[in-house]
Every structure is written in structure tokens, then in C-alpha cells.
Coordinates of C-alpha atoms and ligand atoms in Angstrom, one line a residue:
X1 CA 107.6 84.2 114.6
X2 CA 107.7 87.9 115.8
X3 CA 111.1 89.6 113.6
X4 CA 114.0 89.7 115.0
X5 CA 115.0 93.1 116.3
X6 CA 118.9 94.0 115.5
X7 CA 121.2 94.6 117.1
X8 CA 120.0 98.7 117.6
X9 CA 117.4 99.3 120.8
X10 CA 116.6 102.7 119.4
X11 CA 118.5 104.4 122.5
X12 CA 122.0 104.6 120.1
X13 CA 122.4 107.8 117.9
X14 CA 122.0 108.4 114.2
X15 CA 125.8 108.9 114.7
X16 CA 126.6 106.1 116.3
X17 CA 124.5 103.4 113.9
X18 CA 126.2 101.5 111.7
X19 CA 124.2 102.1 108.9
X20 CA 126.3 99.7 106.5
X21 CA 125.1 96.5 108.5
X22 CA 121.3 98.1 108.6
X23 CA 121.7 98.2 104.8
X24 CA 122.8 94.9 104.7
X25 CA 119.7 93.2 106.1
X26 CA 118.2 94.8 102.8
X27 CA 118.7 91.6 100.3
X28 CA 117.3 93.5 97.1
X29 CA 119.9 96.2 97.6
X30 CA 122.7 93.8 96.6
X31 CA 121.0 94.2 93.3
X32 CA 123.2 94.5 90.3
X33 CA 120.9 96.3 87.6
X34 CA 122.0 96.8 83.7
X35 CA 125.3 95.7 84.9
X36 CA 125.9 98.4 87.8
X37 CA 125.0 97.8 91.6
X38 CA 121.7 99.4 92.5
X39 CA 121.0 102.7 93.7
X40 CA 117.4 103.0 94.7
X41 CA 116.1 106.2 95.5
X42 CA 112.3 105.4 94.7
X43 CA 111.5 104.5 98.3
X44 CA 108.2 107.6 98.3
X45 CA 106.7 105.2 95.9
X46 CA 107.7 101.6 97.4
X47 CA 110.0 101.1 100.0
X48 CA 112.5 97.7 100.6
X49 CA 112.2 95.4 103.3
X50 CA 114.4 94.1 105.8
X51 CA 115.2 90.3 105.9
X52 CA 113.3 90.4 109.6
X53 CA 110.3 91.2 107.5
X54 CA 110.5 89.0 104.9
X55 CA 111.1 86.6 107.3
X56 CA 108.1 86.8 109.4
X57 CA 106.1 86.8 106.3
X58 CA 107.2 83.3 105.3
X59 CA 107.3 82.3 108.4
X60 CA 103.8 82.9 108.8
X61 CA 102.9 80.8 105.5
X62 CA 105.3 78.0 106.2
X63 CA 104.2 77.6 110.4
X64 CA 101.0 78.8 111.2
X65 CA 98.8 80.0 108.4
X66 CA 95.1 79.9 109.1
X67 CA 92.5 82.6 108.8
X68 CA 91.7 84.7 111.4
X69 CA 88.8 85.1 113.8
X70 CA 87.3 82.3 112.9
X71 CA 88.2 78.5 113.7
X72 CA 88.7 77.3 117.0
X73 CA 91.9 75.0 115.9
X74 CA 95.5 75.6 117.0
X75 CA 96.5 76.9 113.9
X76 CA 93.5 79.0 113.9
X77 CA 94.4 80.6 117.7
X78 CA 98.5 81.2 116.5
X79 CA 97.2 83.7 113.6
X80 CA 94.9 85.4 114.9
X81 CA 96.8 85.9 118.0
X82 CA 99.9 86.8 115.4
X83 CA 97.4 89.1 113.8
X84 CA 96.4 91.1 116.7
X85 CA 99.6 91.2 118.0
X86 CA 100.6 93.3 114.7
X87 CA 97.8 95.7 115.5
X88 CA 99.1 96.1 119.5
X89 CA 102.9 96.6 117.7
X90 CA 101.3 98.9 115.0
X91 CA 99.3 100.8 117.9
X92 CA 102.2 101.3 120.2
X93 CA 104.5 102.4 117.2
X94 CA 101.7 105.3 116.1
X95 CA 100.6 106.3 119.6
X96 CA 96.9 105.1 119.6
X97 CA 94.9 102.7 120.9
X98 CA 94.5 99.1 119.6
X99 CA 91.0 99.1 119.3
X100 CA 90.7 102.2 117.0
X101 CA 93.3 100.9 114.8
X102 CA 91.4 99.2 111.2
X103 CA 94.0 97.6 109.3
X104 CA 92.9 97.5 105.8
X105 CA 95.2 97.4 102.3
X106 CA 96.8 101.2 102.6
X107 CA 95.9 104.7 102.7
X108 CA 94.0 104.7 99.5
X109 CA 91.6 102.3 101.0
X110 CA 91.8 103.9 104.5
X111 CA 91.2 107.9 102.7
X112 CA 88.0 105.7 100.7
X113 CA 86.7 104.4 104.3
X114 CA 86.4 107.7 105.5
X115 CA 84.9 109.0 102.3
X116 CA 82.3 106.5 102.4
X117 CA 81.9 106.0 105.8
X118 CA 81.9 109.2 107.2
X119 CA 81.8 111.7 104.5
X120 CA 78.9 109.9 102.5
X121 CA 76.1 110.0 105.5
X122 CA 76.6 113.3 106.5
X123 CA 77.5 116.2 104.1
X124 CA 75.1 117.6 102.1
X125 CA 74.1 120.8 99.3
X126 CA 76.3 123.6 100.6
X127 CA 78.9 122.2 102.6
X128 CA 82.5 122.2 102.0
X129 CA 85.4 119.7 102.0
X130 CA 88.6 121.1 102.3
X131 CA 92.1 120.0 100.2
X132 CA 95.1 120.9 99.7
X133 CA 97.2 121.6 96.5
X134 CA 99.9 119.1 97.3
X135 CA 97.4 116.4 97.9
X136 CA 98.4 112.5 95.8
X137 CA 95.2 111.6 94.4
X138 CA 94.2 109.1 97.1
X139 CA 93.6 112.2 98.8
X140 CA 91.3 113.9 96.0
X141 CA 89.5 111.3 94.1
X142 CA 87.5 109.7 97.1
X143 CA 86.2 113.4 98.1
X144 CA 85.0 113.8 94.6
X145 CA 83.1 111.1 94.8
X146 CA 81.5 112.1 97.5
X147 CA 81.0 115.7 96.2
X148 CA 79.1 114.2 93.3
X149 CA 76.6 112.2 95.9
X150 CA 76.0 114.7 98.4
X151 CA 76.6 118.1 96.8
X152 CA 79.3 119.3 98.4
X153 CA 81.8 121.5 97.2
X154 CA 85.5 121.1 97.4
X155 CA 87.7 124.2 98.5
X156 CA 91.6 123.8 97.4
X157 CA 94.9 125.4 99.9
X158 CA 97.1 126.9 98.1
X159 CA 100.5 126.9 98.6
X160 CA 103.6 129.3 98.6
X161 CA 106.4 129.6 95.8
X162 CA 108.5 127.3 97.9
X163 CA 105.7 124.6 98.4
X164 CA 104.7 125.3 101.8
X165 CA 100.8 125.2 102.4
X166 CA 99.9 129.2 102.3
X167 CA 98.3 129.1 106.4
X168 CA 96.7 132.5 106.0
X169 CA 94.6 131.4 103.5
X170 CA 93.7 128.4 104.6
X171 CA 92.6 130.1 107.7
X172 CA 90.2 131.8 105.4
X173 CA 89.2 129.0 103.9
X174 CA 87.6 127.4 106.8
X175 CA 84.1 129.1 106.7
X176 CA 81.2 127.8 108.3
X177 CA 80.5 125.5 105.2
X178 CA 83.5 123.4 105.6
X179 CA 82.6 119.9 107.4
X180 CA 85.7 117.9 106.9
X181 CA 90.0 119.0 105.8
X182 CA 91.9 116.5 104.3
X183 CA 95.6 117.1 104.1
X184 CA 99.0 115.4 103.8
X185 CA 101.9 115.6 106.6
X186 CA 104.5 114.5 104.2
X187 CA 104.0 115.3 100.1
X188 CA 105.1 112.6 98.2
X189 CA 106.5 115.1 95.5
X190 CA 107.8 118.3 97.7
X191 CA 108.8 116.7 101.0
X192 CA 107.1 119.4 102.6
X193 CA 106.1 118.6 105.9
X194 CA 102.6 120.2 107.7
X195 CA 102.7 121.5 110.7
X196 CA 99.7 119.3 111.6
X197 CA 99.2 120.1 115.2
X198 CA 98.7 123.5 113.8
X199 CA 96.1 122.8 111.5
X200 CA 94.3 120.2 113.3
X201 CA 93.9 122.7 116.5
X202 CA 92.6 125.5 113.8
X203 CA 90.4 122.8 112.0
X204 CA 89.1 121.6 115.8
X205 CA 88.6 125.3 117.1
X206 CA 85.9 125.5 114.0
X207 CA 84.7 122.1 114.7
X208 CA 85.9 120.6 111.2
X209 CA 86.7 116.9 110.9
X210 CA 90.8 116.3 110.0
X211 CA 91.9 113.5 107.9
X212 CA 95.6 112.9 108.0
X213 CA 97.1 111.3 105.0
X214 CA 100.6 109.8 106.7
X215 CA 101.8 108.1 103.7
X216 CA 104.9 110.2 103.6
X217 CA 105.4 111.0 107.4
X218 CA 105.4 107.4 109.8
X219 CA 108.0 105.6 107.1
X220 CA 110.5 109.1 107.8
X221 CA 109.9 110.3 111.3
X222 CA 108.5 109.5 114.8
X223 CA 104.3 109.9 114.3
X224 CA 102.4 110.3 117.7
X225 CA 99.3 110.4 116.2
X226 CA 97.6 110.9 119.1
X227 CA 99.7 114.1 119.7
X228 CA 98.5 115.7 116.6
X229 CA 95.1 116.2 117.5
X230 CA 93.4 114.7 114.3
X231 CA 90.3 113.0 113.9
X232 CA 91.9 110.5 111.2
X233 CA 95.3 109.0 110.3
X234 CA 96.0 106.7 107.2
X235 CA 98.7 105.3 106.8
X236 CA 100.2 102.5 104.2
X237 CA 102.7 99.4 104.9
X238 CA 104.6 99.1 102.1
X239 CA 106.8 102.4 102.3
X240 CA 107.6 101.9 105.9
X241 CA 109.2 98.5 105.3
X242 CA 106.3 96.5 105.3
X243 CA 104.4 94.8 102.6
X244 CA 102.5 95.7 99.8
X245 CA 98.6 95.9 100.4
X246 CA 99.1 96.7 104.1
X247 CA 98.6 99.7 106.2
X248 CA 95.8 100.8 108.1
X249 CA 93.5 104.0 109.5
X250 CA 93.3 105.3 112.9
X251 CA 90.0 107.2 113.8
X252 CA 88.9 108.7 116.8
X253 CA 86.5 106.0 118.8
X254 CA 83.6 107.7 119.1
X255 CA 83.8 109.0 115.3
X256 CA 84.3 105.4 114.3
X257 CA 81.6 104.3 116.6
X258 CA 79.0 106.4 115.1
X259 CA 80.2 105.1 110.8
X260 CA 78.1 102.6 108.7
X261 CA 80.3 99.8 107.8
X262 CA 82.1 100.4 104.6
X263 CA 82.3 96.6 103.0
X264 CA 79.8 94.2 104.1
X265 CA 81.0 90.4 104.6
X266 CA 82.6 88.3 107.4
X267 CA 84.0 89.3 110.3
X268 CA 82.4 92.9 110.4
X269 CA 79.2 91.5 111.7
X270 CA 77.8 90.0 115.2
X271 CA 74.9 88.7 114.0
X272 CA 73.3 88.1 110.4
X273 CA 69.1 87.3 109.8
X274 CA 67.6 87.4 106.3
X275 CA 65.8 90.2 108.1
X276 CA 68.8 92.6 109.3
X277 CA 72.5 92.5 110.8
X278 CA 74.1 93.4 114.1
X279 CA 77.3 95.0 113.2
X280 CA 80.6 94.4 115.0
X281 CA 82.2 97.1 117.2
X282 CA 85.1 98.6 115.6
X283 CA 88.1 98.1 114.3
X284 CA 86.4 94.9 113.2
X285 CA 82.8 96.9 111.7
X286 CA 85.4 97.7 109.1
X287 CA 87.8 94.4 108.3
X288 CA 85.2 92.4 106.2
X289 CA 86.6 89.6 104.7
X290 CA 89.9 87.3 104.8
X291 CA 92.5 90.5 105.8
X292 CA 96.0 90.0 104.3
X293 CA 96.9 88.3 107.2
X294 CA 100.9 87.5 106.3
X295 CA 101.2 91.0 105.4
X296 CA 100.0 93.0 108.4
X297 CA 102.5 90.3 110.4
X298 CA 105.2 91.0 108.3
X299 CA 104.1 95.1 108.9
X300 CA 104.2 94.5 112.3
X301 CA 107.7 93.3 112.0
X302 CA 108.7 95.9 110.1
X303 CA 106.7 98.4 112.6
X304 CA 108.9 96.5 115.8
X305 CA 112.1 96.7 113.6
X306 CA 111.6 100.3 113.1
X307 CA 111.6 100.9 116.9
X308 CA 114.3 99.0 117.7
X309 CA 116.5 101.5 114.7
X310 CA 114.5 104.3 116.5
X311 CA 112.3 106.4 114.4
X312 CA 115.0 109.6 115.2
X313 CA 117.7 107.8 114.2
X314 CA 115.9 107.6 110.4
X315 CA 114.8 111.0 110.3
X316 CA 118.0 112.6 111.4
X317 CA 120.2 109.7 108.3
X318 CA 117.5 111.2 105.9
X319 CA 118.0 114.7 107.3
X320 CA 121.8 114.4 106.2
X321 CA 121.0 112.3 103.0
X322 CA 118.6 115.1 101.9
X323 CA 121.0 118.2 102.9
X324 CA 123.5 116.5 101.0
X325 CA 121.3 115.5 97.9
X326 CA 120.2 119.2 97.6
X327 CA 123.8 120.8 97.7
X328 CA 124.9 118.3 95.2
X329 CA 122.4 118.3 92.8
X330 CA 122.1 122.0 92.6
X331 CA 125.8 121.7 90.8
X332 CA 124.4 120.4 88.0
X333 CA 123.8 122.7 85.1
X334 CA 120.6 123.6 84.6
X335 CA 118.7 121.9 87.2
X336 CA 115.4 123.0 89.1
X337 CA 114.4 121.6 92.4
X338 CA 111.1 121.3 93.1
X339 CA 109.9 122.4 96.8
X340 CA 112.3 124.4 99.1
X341 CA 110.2 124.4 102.0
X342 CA 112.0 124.9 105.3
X343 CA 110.7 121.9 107.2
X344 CA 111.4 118.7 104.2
X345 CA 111.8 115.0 104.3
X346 CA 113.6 113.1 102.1
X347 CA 112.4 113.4 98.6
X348 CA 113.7 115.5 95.5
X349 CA 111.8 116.1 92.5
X350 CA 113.8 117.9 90.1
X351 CA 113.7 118.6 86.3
X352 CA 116.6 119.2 83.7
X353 CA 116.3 121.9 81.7
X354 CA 115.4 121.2 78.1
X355 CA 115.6 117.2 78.8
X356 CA 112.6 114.8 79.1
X357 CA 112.1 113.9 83.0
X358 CA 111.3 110.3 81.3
X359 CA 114.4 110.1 79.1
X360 CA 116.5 111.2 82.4
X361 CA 114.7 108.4 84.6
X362 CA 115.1 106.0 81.2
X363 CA 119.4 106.8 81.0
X364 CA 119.4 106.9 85.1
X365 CA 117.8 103.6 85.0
X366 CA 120.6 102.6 82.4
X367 CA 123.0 103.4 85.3
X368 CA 121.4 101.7 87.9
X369 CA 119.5 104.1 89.1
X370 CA 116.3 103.9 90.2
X371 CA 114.4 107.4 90.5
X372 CA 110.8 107.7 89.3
X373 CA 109.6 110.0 86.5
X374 CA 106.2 111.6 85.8
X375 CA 103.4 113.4 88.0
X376 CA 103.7 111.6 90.7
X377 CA 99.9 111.1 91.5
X378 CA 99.6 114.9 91.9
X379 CA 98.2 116.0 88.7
X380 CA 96.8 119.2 90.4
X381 CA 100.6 120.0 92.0
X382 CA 102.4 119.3 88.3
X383 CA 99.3 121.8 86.4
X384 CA 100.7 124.7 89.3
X385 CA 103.8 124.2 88.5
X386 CA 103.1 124.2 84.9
X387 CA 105.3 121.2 84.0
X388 CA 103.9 118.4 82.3
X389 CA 106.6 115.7 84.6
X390 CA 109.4 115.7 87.1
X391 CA 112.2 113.0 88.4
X392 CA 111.7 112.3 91.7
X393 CA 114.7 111.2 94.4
X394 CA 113.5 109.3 97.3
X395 CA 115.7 108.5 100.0
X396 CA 115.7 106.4 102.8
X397 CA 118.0 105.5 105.8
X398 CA 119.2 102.6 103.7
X399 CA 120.6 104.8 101.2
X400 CA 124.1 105.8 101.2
X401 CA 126.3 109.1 100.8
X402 CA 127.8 107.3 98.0
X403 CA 124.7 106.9 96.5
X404 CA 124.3 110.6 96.4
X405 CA 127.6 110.5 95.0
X406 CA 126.4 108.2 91.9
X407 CA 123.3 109.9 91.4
X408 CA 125.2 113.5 91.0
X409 CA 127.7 112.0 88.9
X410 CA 125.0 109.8 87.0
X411 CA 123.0 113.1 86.2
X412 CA 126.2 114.8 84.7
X413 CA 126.7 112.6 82.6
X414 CA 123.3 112.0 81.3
X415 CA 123.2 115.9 81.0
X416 CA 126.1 116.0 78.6
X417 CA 124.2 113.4 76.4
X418 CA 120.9 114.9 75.9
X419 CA 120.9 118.6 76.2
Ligands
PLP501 N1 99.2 109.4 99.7 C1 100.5 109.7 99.5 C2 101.0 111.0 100.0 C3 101.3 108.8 98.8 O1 102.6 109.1 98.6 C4 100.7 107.6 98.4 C5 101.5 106.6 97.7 O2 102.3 106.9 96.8 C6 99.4 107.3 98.7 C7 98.6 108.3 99.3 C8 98.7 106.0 98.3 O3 99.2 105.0 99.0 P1 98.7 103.5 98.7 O4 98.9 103.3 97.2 O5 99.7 102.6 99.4 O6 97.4 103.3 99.1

């Protein structure tokens, strides 16, 4: 039931890759929209998914679905062996071990885990939590929480005119106070990308906790988590061509090992009395309840199909996408990009001057089009910039030059009729 890998066994180059028949084992992107063939570029917010994926998904439902863990029938044994083997694919694909990998519904779930988990029990009155100003609320709301409960503080990074995290002054942030630094590799809105070995080793040589939010970095670009030297990694299935309500979050064993579960139910206990429970070790303390089995299958499809494209190959196609993206749209009159920082995935957030970011997402749309509009989840990142919304161009190796093509041509057009 495992996907099939294609025809690519991640030793060909980005060069080399035929990149029309990896788009062509995307079935939504023969979409026709409004009349015109689809162009997404919204792949920061949800990304597509290959036919292998989809595949493995219904396979799973039509063959051997069963819940896991649990009953000792055949059907039983096939999905929870299909289960765990997504977590060994998973595991091998990020670098970590299998048994500190908790597979859970995203990173908004995996960021709350933490909070709750490990935040919660420990901070207290005076200690510090830091953030970033790039940060997608995932990444903000759970640490409020927890300021509220314990009395913590949060302290915010700031960042430099071209949307690069200001280092110096998060050195200086790091004081005494500060227990845990939560920070994105990837920004959903500028692309920038952290240079999280950096950070980490500064964050460790204080003896702060890291917290990795990866939304943005394993769908774009080789992760070796353990490389980075974090103490947590969240990541989410559904923009690395898996499905929706998947993903998971790495922790360091003995970190884990020390956490109160998060959710109490099944599978996260050993042993329940009306008078107390035994907890399970981890990853399992932390998987209460029916998981989405199909989908972390289906993500370790999509994690195995990734490998066999070669996690280079995509970053180096969205490398080229981007640098031509950028020239391009900076022809248009009046246009503002968004983050120029000199290490940048994929994504474009842009504004026309004197034209409504949703009215140019409405008319783009209109084109076939797909970019989103609005803040992005970064409410603190649109009141620095002091704009109230941005468009926002996501690429992906599935995207085409021509696409760049229609986007720039699309955006000229849609100029002329509203300014
Ligand atoms: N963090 C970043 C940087 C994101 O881009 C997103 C999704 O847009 C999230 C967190 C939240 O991911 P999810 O909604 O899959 O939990």
C-alpha cells in the first residue's frame, strides 16, 4: 500500500528532472478555474498532492482500515504496522529517531503540546519566553496562554528592513530570564529563512529551550533536524504533500520523557485504576485517541515520494521559480515586495500600490489565479509593516515558468483596471 516512488531516485539533478511529468502526477492542477487553467501559487497555505498520495490514502480505507494499537485481528496488525511505518518513513526523511517522533494533527497542535506540556509545568513570575516578529500565530497564541498561567513575560526579535531576524539583538535578548525561544525556519509571509544552527547553539550556550516551527522549511528544502541542534521541531503534513490534519513534533528524548501528557485518553496510557494512571513512554504519552490514521499513511507517502524527487532537487526548482518571480514582478508598476532577505524560499508577498490586496486576489482569482490575500496569520509582522494586507505568491516545484509568466501578465492587467 506504500506509494509508489516515480520514476526520480533523488540521485538525478534539478536540471535533469522532468518537471512536466512530476506536475502531471498532480490531478488538481489540470484544473480549469473561471474558464482558464489553474495557476496555484497558494502552496504556503495548502499544498497539492501527488496521485501516490492520494492513492495510499484510499488504499488504506478500501484494504486495510482498522484502528491502531489496539485489536489483535489481521486487519488490526496491517494498520498499525502501516502506521508505524509512516513514522520510520517520517523519521528517516527529518533525521530523528522513530521513537521521539509524536504524530499529532500539524504544527499548531505540535507548538500547543509544547506549550502545555513543557512550558505550563515549569515557567513561572519572572521568566521570559522568547518570539520572534515574523512568527504565524501558531507560534504566539500558545505562549500567551501560557504567559497568562504562569506569569511569564514574552520578549519579541525584531527584524531588519529586509526581514531578516536583527541577530544582535536577539543576542541581547537572551538574559538570564529567558527559559524557552520559539522561532520559525521558514516565514510563511517573507520566505526568510533562519539560520537555525545559529540560533539554537546561542540559545543552547545559555541553556534556553528552542522550538522550531518547520512549517515553511521541510515542504521546500532538505531538514536534518537533528543537525540543527534544537530541542523541538514541528512540522505539518499538508504543505509538504501530505494531508490535511497531519504532521507531527520531534522533541528531544529526554525532554519528552520528563512532559505530562497533553490529552488524556487511549493509547497514551499503560495502565488505568479509578485510583491513578501509568502513562505510556513516548511518542505514544502524547497520541491519545483514534490518530488520523489514513492521513499520516498518505504523509508518509508523500514523505517517501519526496525522497525519491530529492529534497535538493525542490529547493533548487523553487530557487529558480522564486529568482524569476522576483525579477518579473518588480516590472510591474507600482509594486512592493515584501522581504528581500538574502537567504529566501519560495513565497512573495507583495502589495499594489493604491489597489486593495483583496480586490487583486478577487480579479487574479478571476484569471485563474490562485494567490492568497490578507495577513497571513502574522498580525504582529502586517502592524510592522504598517499595512493592513498583502497578496501572497507561493510556489512550489510543481509550478511552472509559465506560470510566472501568467501571474506577471495577470497582474498587469489587473493593474490597468483598478489603479
Ligand atoms: N506556522 C507557519 C509558519 C505556518 O505557515 C502555518 C500554516 O500556515 C502554521 C504554523 C500552522 O500550521 P497548521 O495550520 O497546519 O497547524
Amino acid at each position: 500500500m506504500n506509494a509508489k516512488p516515480h520514476e526520480h531516485d533523488g540521485t538525478s539533478s534539478a536540471a535533469t528532472i522532468d518537471w512536466h511529468s512530476i506536475r502531471a502526477q498532480f490531478p488538481v492542477l489540470e484544473r480549469r478555474v473561471h474558464g482558464k487553467p489553474l495557476v496555484y501559487l497558494d502552496s504556503a497555505n495548502t499544498g497539492q498532492k501527488p496521485q501516490a498520495v492520494i492513492d495510499a490514502v484510499s488504499t488504506f480505507s478500501a484494504h486495510h482500515n482498522a484502528n491502531v494499537s489496539r485489536a489483535v485481528h489481521a486487519l488490526g496488525g496491517e494498520a498499525t504496522e502501516a502506521y508505524e511505518a509512516a513514522r520510520t518513513t517520517l523519521a528517516r526523511f527529518l533525521s530523528v529517531r522513530r521513537d521521539e517522533l509524536v504524530l499529532c494533527s500539524g504544527t499548531t497542535f505540535a507548538l500547543n503540546l509544547v506549550a502545555f506540556s513543557w512550558a505550563l509545568p515549569r515557567l513561572k513570575p519572572g521568566d521570559a519566553i522568547v518570539l520572534t516578529r515574523m512568527e504565524h500565530h501558531a507560534n504566539i497564541v500558545p505562549w500567551q496562554l501560557v504567559a497568562e498561567r504562569t506569569g511569564a513575560v514574552i520578549k519579541v526579535a525584531e527584524l531588519t528592513p529586509e526581514g531578516e531576524l536583527d541577530l544582535d539583538g536577539l543576542w541581547r535578548l537572551l538574559t538570564p530570564e529567558v527559559q524557552l525561544l520559539a522561532f520559525a525556519h521558514v516565514s510563511n509571509v517573507l520566505g526568510t529563512v533562519n539560520p537555525v544552527r545559529e540560533i539554537c547553539r546561542e540559545a543552547a550556550k545559555r541553556g534556553i529551550v528552542t522550538v522550531v516551527d518547520g512549517s515553511q522549511a521541510v515542504p521546500h528544502r532538505p531538514v536534518d533536524i537533528a543537525a540543527l541542534g534544537c530541542d523541538f521541531y514541528a512540522f505539518t503534513g499538508h504543505k509538504m504533500c501530505g494531508p490535511t490534519g497531519t504532521g507531527g513534533l520531534w522533541g528531544r528524548r529526554e525532554l519528552l520523557a520528563q512532559m505530562p501528557p497533553f490529552l488524556g485518553g487511549g493509547e497514551m496510557i499503560r495502565e488505568v485504576r479509578f485510583e491513578g494512571t501509568v502513562f505510556n513512554d513516548p511518542p505514544m504519552r502524547f497520541e491519545a485517541g483514534t490518530p488520523n490514521i489514513a492521513g499520516q499513511i498518505g504523509l508518509g507517502a508523500a514523505a517517501e515520494w519526496l525522497s525519491a524527487l530529492g529534497m535538493t532537487n525542490v529547493e533548487a526548482r523553487e530557487q529558480q521559480l522564486l529568482d524569476d518571480a522576483t525579477a518579473a514582478l518588480l516590472t510591474v508598476p507600482g509594486l512592493r515586495i515584501f522581504g528581500s532577505a538574502r537567504e529566501k524560499a519560495a513565497v512573495i508577498s507583495f502589495a499594489i500600490e493604491g489597489v486593495h490586496a483583496h480586490d487583486l486576489a478577487t480579479l487574479l482569482d478571476l484569471e485563474g489565479i490562485a494567490v492568497r490575500s490578507g495577513q497571513h496569520c502574522a498580525h504582529p509582522l502586517m502592524q510592522w509593516f504598517g499595512v493592513s494586507a498583502t497578496c501572497r505568491a507561493s510556489f512550489a516545484f510543481y509550478n511552472t515558468p509559465a506560470e510566472v509568466d501568467a501571474l506577471v501578465a495577470a497582474l498587469h492587467k489587473v493593474r490597468q483596471l483598478l489603479v
